[in-house]
């Protein structure tokens, strides 16, 4: 599949040109329309060559299907993309094809007409395009759904996908539903057509050449001719022309989105070729946005890269579609069997990954340390392959390990910071250093990070925090933060008289572990669940909490439920103290728990252990109007936080950015 | 309002078992907080000094002053061995930080922290150490001694810490010659003292902009910085009116009103409990600070917290005038989270036996009730205090 890329680079300028030529004014509108119905909107750009400057925004949905053909002349260079466009069409727009515009059903044959038709379309119904598309999609859910089901079925492994696609399809009156469908379709189609697309590739190159030649001729003539070319190239595909097209659809939309038309509508069409490079550069400058899992195209891309087959989660909760859905139950055995196929994976990294997956290692510090120890082993066993630079190869290696770990469980912010540190260290290595020295220096860097940023930092935190515990205090903690546990044990050892209230919550019940350890130390404890928080709070004098991260607006990102505890404490005028190592600070600003979070297994909240009679949610996945949400983190606003205790001392939450600013460099360099 | 939960009983039982363990809610009579106002015990020297400077003589003032002197004598005696050990090298000259400090402290216009800074600068000058390390150790000991002389004074310890930071930060290692390095340190020390002395002037310049014609200002406590601000504003022909709280038990308001009346500013005296009553007419509240803590809150004379609370609830701005040498690396979480600074209260009548008196001399005002801080570093929001402290200390 990688072969697609080269062809793309060649052809892209031309594709862009098409996009530019016509819609001078169009872009903004398209941009708008793009958001809701990504698939539909993203395809148009290429498809709008002819329509003169009419803003095609909402109407875009029908056009995409036709558009590929008109634009084909230019697109010929990379048929892969073109095809992929159509696949979308095929995937969830087929109904539309059948119903809306029968004549166009076979795009390749229609190409010539398409241009003219296309240009008319937008002007005719500029506004209702979107809704129209939705209607179309929803009115033929059956057919599309079935198609998908079949495909998914053939792909294998995804026995539940068909079902879900069905259900969504039937509900598809809403946009989310459509998207769902799309996604489903992709899963199916992508795998299915991988083979087909390969066969195409050879042809594409030929077609490309030809297209190039043609493109150099007059624009109009070229358009028509190349359109024919597309036909030719596509036709050889044989019985599967539609399919092959579908196979490649996936990539194109994403590319288009980034494309210049959206980014800088003002760029003139003549700049076709020249345009391209700056565009690329700019893309590099901008940090890639975080993965949005409701962006089908990116998901598709990610999936192709994935080592493990990934299922689609069922019944996603509306606000949290953009997050990686919980998939682990199915993944574990799959990963285990993959062990011998994943040759580049170091066994220790692999082990840690599986431990993340199974939940044996949890907690920010523990995960971070485990990851670093695994990396250290991997570095120890590393040797630079011939004809490669160590710095680059090792960085790539680490990146591949990290992406493997991400597949097992999304990275925590602390791990992200730690990885940043390691990569920075690698990048800063002098070229002349011999390999053995490099390896030992990196290993000692890792040791130092663990030691200074975690172990000693914890000790410093404890030293600071213990000054805030007075005799007779009642301390409340939530969950099982490891620093707080160390703090309580230490305070007990130095002879402070205090009592601990441990607040816990389903489904993890981590507090019980803490309770067990503290009681064993002889500390007097009270154990309760978060439901009783307002009852227990009035007797509490200090609340000590841990954090997964502290963001630069002072927001504390921590185990779900922390915000609730902090809020109640604030209402009772009880000071809330957050214990968090400074390496977990992050410069990001987050206002809610929605935009970035991690989803847990929804099944665990549907079951009540020890209560067989409470089985009302047993088949919740089949109930289409029921979604379960098991969040892992939440964001506590800084208003509820009295103090953040870090290795640098006790700070108000408003000082987090100061620490981030002053110590960011030091953190990277140590 | 909140019914006691069963675990409170548990608390009680625990407390019965360990008499030393006391419930946090009931202010516990422990060794540091004596229920009876005993002038000889646990009195805050800082507030004694302030009272002395403010020249308010209460009935038992002489006795207190006597007691304070005794105490100083005690501490000096107590620290005698310390001092001889610490300043062994300078023992021959009989130089003592405390003496030096007391000399500066007697000057009524000099803040305690500045006195400490001057005393420490003198330590460097008279020091006979021959290496940088020795000098630093000696300086450290002197500053520790000063700090232990009065543990309740925040500005004293903050001033000492800051001086140490300021002087030793550029660890004069770059000078090979010890004498050059020492001279450099002395220079820095004196410069710091100078800056601190000028601080009040700077603050007055910054703060007077906030006084506008026709405004009414409520002032709580007697602060030389606040007075300086008001003086400058008055000399700039601004027309404003001052409400002065009485400021029991030191009657600080009387002194302030006297000074202001001399400037021709209309002043009205309020009893401390009339703050809420008068807040309607007030446009802004000015207070000084004994210490500015890391959260951006302030520690100041008793009553500041309630004044700030009332002002906050009526949406009146609360301005704090404080020199930057009062910035302390402290982070109190609540009122009880401070070293108690006790100050005897004269009620004019004998207190019935068995009645407790709250003798704490100061309270802590959290940052959310403060609007701005006028400091010699500029006009800051409370959250910048921590920024400055981090840059200074880390």
GROMACS .gro file of C-alpha atoms in nm, chain A residues 467-468 470-474 497-499 524 526 534-536 538-539 541-542 572 575 577 642-643 648-655 658-659 661-663, chain B residues 2-8 10-11 14 18 20-25 294-296 305 329-334 336-337 369 383-384 386-387 390-391 394:
model
   74
  467UNK     CA    1   0.432   1.950   5.688
  468UNK     CA    2   0.066   1.996   5.607
  470UNK     CA    3  -0.114   1.802   6.179
  471UNK     CA    4  -0.198   1.586   6.472
  472UNK     CA    5  -0.565   1.508   6.483
  473UNK     CA    6  -0.619   1.552   6.113
  474UNK     CA    7  -0.861   1.343   5.918
  497UNK     CA    8  -0.162   1.120   6.476
  498UNK     CA    9  -0.418   1.112   6.205
  499UNK     CA   10  -0.699   0.913   6.058
  524UNK     CA   11  -0.675   0.389   6.141
  526UNK     CA   12  -1.241   0.455   5.714
  534UNK     CA   13  -2.092   1.445   5.103
  535UNK     CA   14  -2.169   1.259   5.420
  536UNK     CA   15  -1.811   1.187   5.511
  538UNK     CA   16  -1.765   1.729   5.696
  539UNK     CA   17  -1.531   1.550   5.929
  541UNK     CA   18  -0.967   1.827   5.740
  542UNK     CA   19  -0.746   1.765   5.437
  572UNK     CA   20  -1.713   2.204   5.255
  575UNK     CA   21  -0.840   2.218   5.143
  577UNK     CA   22  -0.394   1.908   4.802
  642UNK     CA   23  -0.599   2.460   4.706
  643UNK     CA   24  -0.245   2.351   4.645
  648UNK     CA   25   0.969   2.189   4.344
  649UNK     CA   26   0.759   2.274   4.643
  650UNK     CA   27   0.405   2.370   4.720
  651UNK     CA   28   0.241   2.579   4.456
  652UNK     CA   29  -0.095   2.732   4.385
  653UNK     CA   30  -0.250   2.588   4.068
  654UNK     CA   31  -0.193   2.920   3.897
  655UNK     CA   32   0.181   2.856   3.907
  658UNK     CA   33   0.562   2.886   3.560
  659UNK     CA   34   0.698   2.542   3.638
  661UNK     CA   35   0.803   2.726   3.147
  662UNK     CA   36   1.101   2.725   3.378
  663UNK     CA   37   1.167   2.355   3.383
  672UNK     CA   38  -2.429   1.888   5.902
  673UNK     CA   39  -2.524   1.616   6.138
  674UNK     CA   40  -2.233   1.441   6.288
  675UNK     CA   41  -2.160   1.107   6.136
  676UNK     CA   42  -2.089   0.800   6.336
  677UNK     CA   43  -1.722   0.825   6.266
  678UNK     CA   44  -1.714   1.136   6.477
  680UNK     CA   45  -1.480   0.716   6.665
  681UNK     CA   46  -1.281   1.033   6.668
  684UNK     CA   47  -0.964   0.799   6.980
  688UNK     CA   48  -0.485   0.961   7.329
  690UNK     CA   49  -0.279   1.449   7.308
  691UNK     CA   50  -0.488   1.392   7.000
  692UNK     CA   51  -0.747   1.657   6.968
  693UNK     CA   52  -1.028   1.709   6.730
  694UNK     CA   53  -0.934   1.958   6.464
  695UNK     CA   54  -1.260   2.141   6.486
  964UNK     CA   55   0.316   3.171   4.806
  965UNK     CA   56  -0.048   3.134   4.721
  966UNK     CA   57  -0.065   3.511   4.678
  975UNK     CA   58  -0.954   3.857   5.654
  999UNK     CA   59   0.791   3.069   5.105
 1000UNK     CA   60   0.495   2.973   5.314
 1001UNK     CA   61   0.172   2.820   5.204
 1002UNK     CA   62  -0.092   2.823   5.475
 1003UNK     CA   63  -0.400   2.624   5.387
 1004UNK     CA   64  -0.618   2.781   5.650
 1006UNK     CA   65  -0.464   2.745   6.185
 1007UNK     CA   66  -0.191   2.645   5.945
 1039UNK     CA   67  -1.027   3.794   4.821
 1053UNK     CA   68  -0.097   3.463   4.138
 1054UNK     CA   69   0.220   3.637   4.024
 1056UNK     CA   70   0.423   3.252   4.335
 1057UNK     CA   71   0.581   3.315   3.998
 1060UNK     CA   72   0.967   3.035   4.210
 1061UNK     CA   73   1.203   3.239   4.001
 1064UNK     CA   74   1.427   2.752   4.242
   0.00000   0.00000   0.00000
